[in-house]
PDB file of C-alpha atoms in Angstrom:
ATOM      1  CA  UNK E   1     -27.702  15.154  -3.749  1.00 59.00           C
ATOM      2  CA  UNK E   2     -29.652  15.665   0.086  1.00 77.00           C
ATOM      3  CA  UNK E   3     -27.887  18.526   2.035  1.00 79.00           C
ATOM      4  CA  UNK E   4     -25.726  15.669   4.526  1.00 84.00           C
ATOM      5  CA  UNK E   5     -23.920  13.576   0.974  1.00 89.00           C
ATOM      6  CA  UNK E   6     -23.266  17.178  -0.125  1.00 90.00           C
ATOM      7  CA  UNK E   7     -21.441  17.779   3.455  1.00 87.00           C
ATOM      8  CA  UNK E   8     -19.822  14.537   3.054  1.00 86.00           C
ATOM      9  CA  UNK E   9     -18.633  14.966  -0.661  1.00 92.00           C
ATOM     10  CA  UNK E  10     -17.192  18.458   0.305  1.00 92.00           C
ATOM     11  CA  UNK E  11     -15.191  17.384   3.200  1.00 91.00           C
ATOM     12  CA  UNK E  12     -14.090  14.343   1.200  1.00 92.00           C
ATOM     13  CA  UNK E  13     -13.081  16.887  -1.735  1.00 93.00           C
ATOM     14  CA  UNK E  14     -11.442  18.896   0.738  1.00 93.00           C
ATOM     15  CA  UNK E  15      -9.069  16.177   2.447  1.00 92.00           C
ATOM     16  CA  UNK E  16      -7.677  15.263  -1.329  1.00 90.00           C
ATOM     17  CA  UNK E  17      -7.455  18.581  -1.761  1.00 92.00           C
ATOM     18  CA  UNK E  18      -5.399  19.227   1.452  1.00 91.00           C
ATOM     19  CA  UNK E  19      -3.518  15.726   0.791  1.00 87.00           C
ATOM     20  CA  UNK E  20      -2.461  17.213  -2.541  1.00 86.00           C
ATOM     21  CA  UNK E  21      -1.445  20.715  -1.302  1.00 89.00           C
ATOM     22  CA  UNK E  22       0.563  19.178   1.824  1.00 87.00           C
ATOM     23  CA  UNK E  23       2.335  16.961  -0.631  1.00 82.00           C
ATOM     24  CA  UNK E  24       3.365  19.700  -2.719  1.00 82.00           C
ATOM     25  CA  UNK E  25       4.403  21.979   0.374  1.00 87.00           C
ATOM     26  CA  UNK E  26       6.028  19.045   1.552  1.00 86.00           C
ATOM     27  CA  UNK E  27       8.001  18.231  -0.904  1.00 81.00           C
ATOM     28  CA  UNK E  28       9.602  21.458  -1.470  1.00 82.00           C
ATOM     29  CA  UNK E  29       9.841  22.396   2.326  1.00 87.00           C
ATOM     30  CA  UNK E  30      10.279  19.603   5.097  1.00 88.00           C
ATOM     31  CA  UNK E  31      11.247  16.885   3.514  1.00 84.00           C
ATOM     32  CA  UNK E  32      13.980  18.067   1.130  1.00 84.00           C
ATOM     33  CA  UNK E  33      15.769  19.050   5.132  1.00 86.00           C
ATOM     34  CA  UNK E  34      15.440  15.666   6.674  1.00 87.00           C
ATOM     35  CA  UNK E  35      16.396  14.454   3.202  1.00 81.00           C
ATOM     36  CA  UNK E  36      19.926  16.259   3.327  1.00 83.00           C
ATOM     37  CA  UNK E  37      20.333  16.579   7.072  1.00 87.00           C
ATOM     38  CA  UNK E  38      23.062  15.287   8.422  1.00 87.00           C
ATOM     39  CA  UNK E  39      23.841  11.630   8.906  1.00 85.00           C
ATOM     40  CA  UNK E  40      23.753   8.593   6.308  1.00 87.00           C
ATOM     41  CA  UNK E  41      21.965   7.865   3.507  1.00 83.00           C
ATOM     42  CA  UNK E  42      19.488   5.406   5.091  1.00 85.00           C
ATOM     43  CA  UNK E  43      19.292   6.837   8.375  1.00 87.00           C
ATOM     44  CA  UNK E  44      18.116  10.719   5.860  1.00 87.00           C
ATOM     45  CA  UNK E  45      15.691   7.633   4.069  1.00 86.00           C
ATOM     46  CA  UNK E  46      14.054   5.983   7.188  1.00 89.00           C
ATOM     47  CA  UNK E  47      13.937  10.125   8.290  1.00 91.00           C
ATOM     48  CA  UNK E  48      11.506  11.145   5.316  1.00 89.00           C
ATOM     49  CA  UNK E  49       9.691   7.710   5.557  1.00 91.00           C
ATOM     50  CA  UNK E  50       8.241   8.408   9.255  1.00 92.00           C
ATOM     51  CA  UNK E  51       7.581  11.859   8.146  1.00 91.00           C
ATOM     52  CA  UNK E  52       5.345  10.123   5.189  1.00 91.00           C
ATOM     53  CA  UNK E  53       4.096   8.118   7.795  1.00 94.00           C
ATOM     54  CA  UNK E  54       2.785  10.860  10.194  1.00 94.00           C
ATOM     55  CA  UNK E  55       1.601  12.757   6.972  1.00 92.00           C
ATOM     56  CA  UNK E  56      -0.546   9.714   5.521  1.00 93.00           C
ATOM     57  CA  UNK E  57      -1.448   9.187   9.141  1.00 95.00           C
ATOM     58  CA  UNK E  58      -3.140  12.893   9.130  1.00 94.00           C
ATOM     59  CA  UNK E  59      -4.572  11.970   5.911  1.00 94.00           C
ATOM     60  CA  UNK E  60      -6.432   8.763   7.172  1.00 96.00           C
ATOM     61  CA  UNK E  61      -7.570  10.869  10.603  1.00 95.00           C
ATOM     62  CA  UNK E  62      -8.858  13.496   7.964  1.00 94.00           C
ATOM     63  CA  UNK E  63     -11.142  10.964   6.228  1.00 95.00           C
ATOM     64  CA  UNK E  64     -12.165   9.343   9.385  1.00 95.00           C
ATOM     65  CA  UNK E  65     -13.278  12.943  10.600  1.00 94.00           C
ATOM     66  CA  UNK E  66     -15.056  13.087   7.181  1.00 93.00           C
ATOM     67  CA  UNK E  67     -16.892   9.868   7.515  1.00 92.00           C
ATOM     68  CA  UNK E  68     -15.330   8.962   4.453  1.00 94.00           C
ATOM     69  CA  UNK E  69     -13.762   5.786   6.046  1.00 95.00           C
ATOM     70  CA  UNK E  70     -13.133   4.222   9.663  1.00 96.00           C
ATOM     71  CA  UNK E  71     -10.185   1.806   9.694  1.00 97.00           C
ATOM     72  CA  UNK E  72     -10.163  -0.953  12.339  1.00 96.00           C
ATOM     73  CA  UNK E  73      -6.443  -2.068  12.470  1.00 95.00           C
ATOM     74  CA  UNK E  74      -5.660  -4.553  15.862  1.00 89.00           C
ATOM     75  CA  UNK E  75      -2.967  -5.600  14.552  1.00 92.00           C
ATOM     76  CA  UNK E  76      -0.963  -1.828  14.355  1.00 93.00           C
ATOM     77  CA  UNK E  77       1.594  -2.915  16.311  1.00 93.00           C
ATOM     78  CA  UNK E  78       2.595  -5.613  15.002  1.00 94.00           C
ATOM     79  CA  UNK E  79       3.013  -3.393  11.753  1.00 95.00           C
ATOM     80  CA  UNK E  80       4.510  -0.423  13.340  1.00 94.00           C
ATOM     81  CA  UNK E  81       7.330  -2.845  14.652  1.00 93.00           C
ATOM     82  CA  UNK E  82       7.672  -4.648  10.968  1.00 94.00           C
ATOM     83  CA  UNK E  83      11.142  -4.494   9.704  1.00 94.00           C
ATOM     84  CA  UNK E  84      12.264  -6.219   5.856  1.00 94.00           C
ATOM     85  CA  UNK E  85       9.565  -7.739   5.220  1.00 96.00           C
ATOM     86  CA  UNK E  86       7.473  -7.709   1.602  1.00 96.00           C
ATOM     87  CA  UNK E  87       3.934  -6.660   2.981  1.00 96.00           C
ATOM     88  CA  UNK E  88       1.365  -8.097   0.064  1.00 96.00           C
ATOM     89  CA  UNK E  89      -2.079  -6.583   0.454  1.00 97.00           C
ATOM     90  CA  UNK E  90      -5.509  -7.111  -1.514  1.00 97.00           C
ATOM     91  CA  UNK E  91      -6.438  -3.500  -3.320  1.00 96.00           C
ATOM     92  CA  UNK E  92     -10.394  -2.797  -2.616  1.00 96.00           C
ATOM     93  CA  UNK E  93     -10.061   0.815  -2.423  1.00 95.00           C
ATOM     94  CA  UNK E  94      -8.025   3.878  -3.854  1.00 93.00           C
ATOM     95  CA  UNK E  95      -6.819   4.791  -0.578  1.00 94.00           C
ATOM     96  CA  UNK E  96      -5.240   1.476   0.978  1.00 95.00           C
ATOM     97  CA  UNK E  97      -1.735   2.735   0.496  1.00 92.00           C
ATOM     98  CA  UNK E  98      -2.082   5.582   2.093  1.00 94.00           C
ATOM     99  CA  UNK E  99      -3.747   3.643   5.232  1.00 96.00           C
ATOM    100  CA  UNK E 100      -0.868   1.212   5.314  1.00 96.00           C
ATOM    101  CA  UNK E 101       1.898   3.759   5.232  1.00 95.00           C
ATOM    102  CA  UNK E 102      -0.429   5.340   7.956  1.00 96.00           C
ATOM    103  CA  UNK E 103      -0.129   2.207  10.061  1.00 97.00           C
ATOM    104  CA  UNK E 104       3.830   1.486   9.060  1.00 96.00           C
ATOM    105  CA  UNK E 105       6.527   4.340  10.145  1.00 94.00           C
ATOM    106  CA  UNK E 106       9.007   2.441   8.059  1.00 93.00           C
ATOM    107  CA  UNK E 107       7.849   1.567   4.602  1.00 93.00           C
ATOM    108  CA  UNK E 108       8.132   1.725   1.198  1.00 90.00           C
ATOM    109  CA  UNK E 109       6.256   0.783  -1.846  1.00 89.00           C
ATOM    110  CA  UNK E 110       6.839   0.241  -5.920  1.00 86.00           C
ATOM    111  CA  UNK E 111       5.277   2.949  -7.246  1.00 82.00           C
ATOM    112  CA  UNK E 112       4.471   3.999 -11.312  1.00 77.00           C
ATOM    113  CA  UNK E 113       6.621   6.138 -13.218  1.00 71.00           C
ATOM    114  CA  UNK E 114       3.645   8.235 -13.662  1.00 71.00           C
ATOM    115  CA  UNK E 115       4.130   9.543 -10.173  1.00 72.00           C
ATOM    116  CA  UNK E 116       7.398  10.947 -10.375  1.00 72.00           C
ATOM    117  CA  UNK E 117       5.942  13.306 -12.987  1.00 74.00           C
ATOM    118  CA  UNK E 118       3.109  14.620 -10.914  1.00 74.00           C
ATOM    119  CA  UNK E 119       4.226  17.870  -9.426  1.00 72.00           C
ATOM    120  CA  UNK E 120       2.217  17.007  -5.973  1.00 69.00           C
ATOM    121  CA  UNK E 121       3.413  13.570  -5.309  1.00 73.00           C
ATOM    122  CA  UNK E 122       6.850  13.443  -6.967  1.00 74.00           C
ATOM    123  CA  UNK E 123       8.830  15.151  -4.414  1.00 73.00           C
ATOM    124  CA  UNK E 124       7.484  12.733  -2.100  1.00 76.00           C
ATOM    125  CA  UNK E 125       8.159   9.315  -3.731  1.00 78.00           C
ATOM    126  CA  UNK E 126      11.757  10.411  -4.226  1.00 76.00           C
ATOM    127  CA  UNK E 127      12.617  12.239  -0.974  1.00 76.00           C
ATOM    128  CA  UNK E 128      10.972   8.635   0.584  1.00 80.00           C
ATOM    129  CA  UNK E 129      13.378   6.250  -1.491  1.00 77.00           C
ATOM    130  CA  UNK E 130      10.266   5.062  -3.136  1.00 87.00           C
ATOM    131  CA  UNK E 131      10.703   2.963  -6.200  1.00 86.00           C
ATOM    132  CA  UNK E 132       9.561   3.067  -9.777  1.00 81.00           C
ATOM    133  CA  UNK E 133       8.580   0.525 -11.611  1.00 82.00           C
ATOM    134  CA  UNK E 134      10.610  -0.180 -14.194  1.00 77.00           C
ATOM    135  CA  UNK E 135      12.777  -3.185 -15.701  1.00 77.00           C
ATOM    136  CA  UNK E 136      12.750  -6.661 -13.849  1.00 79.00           C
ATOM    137  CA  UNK E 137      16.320  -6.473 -12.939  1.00 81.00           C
ATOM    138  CA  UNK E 138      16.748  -2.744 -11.790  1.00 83.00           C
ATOM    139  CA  UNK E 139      13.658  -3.567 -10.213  1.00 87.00           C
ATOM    140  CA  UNK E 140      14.956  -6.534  -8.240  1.00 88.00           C
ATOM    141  CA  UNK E 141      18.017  -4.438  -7.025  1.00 89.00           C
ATOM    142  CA  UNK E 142      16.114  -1.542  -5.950  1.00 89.00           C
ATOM    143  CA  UNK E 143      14.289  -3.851  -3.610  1.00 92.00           C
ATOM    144  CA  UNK E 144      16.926  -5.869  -2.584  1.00 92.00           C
ATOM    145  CA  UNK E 145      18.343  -2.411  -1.181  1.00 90.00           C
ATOM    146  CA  UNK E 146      15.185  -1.336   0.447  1.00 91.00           C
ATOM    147  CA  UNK E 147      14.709  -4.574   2.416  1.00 93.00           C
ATOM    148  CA  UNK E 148      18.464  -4.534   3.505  1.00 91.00           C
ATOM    149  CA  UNK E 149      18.409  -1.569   5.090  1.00 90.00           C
ATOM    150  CA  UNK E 150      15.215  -2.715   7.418  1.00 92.00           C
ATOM    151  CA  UNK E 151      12.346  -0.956   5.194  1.00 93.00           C
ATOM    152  CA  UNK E 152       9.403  -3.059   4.315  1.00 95.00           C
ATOM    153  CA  UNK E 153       7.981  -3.024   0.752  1.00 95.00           C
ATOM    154  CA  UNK E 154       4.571  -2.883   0.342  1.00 95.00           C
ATOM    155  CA  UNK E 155       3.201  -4.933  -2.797  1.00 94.00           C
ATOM    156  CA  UNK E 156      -0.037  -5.309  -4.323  1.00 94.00           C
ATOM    157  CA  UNK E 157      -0.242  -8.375  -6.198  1.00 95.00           C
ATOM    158  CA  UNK E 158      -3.336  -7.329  -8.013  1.00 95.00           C
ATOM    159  CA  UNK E 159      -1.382  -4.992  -9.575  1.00 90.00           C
ATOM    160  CA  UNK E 160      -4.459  -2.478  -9.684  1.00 91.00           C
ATOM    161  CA  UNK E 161      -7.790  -2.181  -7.508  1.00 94.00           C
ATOM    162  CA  UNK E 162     -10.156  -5.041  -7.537  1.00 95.00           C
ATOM    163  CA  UNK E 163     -12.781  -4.681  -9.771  1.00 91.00           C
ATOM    164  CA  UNK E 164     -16.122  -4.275  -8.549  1.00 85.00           C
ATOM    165  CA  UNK E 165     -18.158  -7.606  -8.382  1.00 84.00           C
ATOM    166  CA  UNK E 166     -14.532  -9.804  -7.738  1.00 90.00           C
ATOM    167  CA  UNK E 167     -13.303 -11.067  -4.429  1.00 92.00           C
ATOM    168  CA  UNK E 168     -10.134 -10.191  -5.852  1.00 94.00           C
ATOM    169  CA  UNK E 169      -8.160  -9.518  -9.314  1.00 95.00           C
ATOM    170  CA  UNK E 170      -5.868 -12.279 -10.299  1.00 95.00           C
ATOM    171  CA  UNK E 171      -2.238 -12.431  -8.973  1.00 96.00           C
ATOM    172  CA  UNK E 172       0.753 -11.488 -10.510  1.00 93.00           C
ATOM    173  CA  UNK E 173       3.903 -13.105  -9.842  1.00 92.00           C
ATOM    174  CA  UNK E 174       5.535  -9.504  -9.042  1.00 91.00           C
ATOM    175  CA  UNK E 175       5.583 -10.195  -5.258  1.00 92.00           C
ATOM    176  CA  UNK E 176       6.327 -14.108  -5.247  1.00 92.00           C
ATOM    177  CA  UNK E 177       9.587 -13.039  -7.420  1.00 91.00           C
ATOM    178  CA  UNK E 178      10.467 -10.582  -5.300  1.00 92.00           C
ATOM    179  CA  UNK E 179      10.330 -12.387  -2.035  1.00 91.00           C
ATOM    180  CA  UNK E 180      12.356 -15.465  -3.131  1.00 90.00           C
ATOM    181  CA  UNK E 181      14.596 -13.881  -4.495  1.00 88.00           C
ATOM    182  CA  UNK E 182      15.618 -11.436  -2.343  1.00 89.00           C
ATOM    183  CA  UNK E 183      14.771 -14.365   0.198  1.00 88.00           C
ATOM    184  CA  UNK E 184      12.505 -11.918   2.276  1.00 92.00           C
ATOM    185  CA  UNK E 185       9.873 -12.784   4.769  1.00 93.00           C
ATOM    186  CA  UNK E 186       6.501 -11.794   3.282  1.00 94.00           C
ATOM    187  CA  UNK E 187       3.433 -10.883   5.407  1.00 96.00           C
ATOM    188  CA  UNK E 188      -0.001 -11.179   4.009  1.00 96.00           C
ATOM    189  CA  UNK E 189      -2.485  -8.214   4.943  1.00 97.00           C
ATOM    190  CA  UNK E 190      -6.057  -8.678   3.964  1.00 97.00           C
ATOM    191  CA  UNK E 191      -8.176  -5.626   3.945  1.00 97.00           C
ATOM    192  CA  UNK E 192     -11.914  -6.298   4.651  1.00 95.00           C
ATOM    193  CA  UNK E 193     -14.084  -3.863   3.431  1.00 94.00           C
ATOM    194  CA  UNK E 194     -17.834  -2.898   4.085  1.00 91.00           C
ATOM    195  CA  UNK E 195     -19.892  -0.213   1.920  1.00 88.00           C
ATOM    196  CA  UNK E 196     -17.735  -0.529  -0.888  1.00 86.00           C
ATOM    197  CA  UNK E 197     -16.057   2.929  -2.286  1.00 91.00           C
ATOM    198  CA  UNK E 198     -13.473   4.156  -4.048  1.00 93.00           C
ATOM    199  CA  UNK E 199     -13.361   1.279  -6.316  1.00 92.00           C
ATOM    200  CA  UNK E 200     -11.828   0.845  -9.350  1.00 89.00           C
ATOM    201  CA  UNK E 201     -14.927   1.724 -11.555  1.00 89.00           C
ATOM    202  CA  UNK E 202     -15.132   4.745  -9.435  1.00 90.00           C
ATOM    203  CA  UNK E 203     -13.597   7.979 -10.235  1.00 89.00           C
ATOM    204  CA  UNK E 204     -11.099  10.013  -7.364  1.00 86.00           C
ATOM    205  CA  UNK E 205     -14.332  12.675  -6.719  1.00 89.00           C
ATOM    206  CA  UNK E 206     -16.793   9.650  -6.245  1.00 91.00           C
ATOM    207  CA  UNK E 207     -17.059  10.126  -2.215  1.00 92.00           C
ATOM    208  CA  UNK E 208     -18.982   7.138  -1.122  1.00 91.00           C
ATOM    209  CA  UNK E 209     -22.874   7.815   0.292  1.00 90.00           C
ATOM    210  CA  UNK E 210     -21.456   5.343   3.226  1.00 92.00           C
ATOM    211  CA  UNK E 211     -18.173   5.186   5.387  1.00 94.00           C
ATOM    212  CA  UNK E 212     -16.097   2.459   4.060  1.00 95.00           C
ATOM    213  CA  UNK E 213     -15.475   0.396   6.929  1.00 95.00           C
ATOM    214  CA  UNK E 214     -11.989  -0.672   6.639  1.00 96.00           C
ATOM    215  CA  UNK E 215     -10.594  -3.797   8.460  1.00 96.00           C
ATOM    216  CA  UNK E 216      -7.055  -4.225   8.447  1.00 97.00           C
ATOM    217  CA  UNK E 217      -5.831  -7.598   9.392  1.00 95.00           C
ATOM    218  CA  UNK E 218      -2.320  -9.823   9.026  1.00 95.00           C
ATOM    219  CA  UNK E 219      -1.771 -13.653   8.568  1.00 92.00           C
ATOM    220  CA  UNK E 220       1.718 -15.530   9.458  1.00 91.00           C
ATOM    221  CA  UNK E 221       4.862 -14.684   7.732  1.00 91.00           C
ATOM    222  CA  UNK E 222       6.169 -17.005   5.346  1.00 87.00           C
ATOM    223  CA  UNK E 223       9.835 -17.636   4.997  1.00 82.00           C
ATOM    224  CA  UNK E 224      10.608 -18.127   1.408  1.00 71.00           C
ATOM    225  CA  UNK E 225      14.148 -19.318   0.727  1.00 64.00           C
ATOM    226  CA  UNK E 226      16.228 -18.046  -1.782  1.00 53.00           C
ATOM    227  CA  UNK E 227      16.980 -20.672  -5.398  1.00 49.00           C
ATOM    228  CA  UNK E 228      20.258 -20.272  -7.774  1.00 55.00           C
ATOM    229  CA  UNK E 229      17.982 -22.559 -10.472  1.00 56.00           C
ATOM    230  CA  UNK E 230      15.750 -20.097 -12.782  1.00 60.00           C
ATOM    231  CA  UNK E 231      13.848 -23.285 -13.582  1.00 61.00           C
ATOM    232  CA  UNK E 232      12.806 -23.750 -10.419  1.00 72.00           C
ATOM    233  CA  UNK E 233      12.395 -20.508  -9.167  1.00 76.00           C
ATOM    234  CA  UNK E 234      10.105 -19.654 -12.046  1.00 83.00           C
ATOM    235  CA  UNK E 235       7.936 -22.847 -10.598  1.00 86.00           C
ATOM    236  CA  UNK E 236       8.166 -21.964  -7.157  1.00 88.00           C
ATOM    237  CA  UNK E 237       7.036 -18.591  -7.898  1.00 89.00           C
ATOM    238  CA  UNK E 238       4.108 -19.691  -9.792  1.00 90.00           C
ATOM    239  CA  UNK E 239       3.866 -22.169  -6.799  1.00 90.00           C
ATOM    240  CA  UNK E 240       3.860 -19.624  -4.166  1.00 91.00           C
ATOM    241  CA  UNK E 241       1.928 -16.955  -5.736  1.00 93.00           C
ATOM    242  CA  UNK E 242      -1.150 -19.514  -6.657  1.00 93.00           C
ATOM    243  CA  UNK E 243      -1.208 -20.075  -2.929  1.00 92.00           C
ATOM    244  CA  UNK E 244      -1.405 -16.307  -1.791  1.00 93.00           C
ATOM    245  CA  UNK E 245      -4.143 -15.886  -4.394  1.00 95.00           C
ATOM    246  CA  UNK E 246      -6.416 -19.011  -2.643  1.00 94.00           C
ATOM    247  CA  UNK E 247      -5.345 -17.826   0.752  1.00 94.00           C
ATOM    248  CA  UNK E 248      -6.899 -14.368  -0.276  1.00 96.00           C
ATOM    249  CA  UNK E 249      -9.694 -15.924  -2.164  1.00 94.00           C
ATOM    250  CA  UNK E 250     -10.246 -17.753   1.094  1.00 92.00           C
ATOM    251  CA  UNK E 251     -10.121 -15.359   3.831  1.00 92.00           C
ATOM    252  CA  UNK E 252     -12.534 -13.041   1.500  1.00 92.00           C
ATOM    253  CA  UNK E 253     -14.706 -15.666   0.918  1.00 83.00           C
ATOM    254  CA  UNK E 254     -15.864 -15.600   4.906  1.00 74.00           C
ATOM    255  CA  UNK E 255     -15.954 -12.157   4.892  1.00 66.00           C
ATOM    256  CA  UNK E 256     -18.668 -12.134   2.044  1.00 64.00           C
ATOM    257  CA  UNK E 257     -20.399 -14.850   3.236  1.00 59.00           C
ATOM    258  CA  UNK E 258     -20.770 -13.473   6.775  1.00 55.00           C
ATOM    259  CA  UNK E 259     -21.730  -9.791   5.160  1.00 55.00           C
TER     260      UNK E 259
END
């Protein structure tokens, strides 16, 4: 290990470990107050979600000072001013939550019940309205709320990070489901990434000898409609998330080729 990776691993180390630490300060100071300050339940909600927001956006500023990874996002805007819509994402890296939450002041993601026991993250996904992932129809309500009350929901479909070697993991149907039938827009993301890190295969101290080079980018919003007919549905979902998975496929495909 040369004397500038060790200098990079340590102020790698040192943002999880301040990511970790502000989580846990956070979630017994800060954001239990905006949770129960005054005013409604979703306006004390959307309250903790921007302050996840600014904190994720410290995080990502604290690995771009590390040279851990440098995020290229043009279209931020159009994702700070997102409202109800299911945001679907490929999953390169461990961090691209945390960069999308960075870019979003208003979102919210399906998260695993494994997180609501970890001391440093728990207070957050709850104070946040977060949701765990349990049963198909508690699941299906929970979201419903979120997207009524203008959050988006970020979904992976891979359901975990794409192994290394893949384009991309197979889809689930998790976010086709979802969409139609809570009849939410959904907005593809597609995260480009040189000098793969963080990867699956990797383990959380792994700092990468390179900066990931992170490009954040959005397709057009598709409209799905909402189906009474299981039958149906069940095709249409299959339907719908088949053609997310080629779209992906696609878009990665020219980013590969032209790497």
């Amino acid at each position: 290990m040369n004397s500038r990776y060790c200098l990079r691993w340590l102020a790698g180390i040192g943002c999880y470990i301040t990511f970790g630490v502000g989580g846990l300060l956070s979630s017994l100071t800060i954001l239990p107050l905006l949770k129960y300050w005054p005013g409604s339940p979703d306006v004390r909600i959307k309250r903790v979600q921007k302050a996840v927001h600014l904190m994720f956006r410290g995080m990502v500023q604290l690995l771009t000072l590390a040279k851990v990874v440098k995020v290229d996002a043009h279209c931020a805007s159009q994702l700070q001013q997102a409202e109800s819509l299911v945001v679907i994402a490929n999953h390169p890296t461990l961090i691209d939550v945390v960069v999308l939450i960075s870019l979003m002041p208003n979102a919210g993601c399906i998260v695993k019940q494994g997180l609501w026991r970890n001391p440093f993250l728990r207070g957050v996904v709850s104070a946040a309205g977060y949701i765990p992932n349990r049963s198909a129809e508690l699941l299906l309500e929970d979201c419903q709320q979120v997207l009524r009350r203008g959050t988006n929901l970020i979904v992976f479909p891979e359901g975990t990070r794409t192994q290394k070697g893949a384009v991309i993991n197979d889809f689930a149907r998790g976010a086709a489901n979802i969409a139609l039938r809570c009849a939410a827009p959904l907005l593809p993301v597609v995260l480009k990434v040189h000098n793969a890190g963080l990867t699956k295969q990797d383990p959380w101290y792994a700092i990468p000898r390179r900066t990931i080079e992170m490009q954040v980018s959005t397709g057009e919003i598709f409209h799905a409609s909402t189906l009474e007919d299981d039958v149906i549905h069940a095709k249409q979902a299959r339907q719908l998330t088949r053609d997310l998975e080629f779209y992906y496929r696609q878009r990665l495909h020219e980013h590969y080729e032209l790497t």
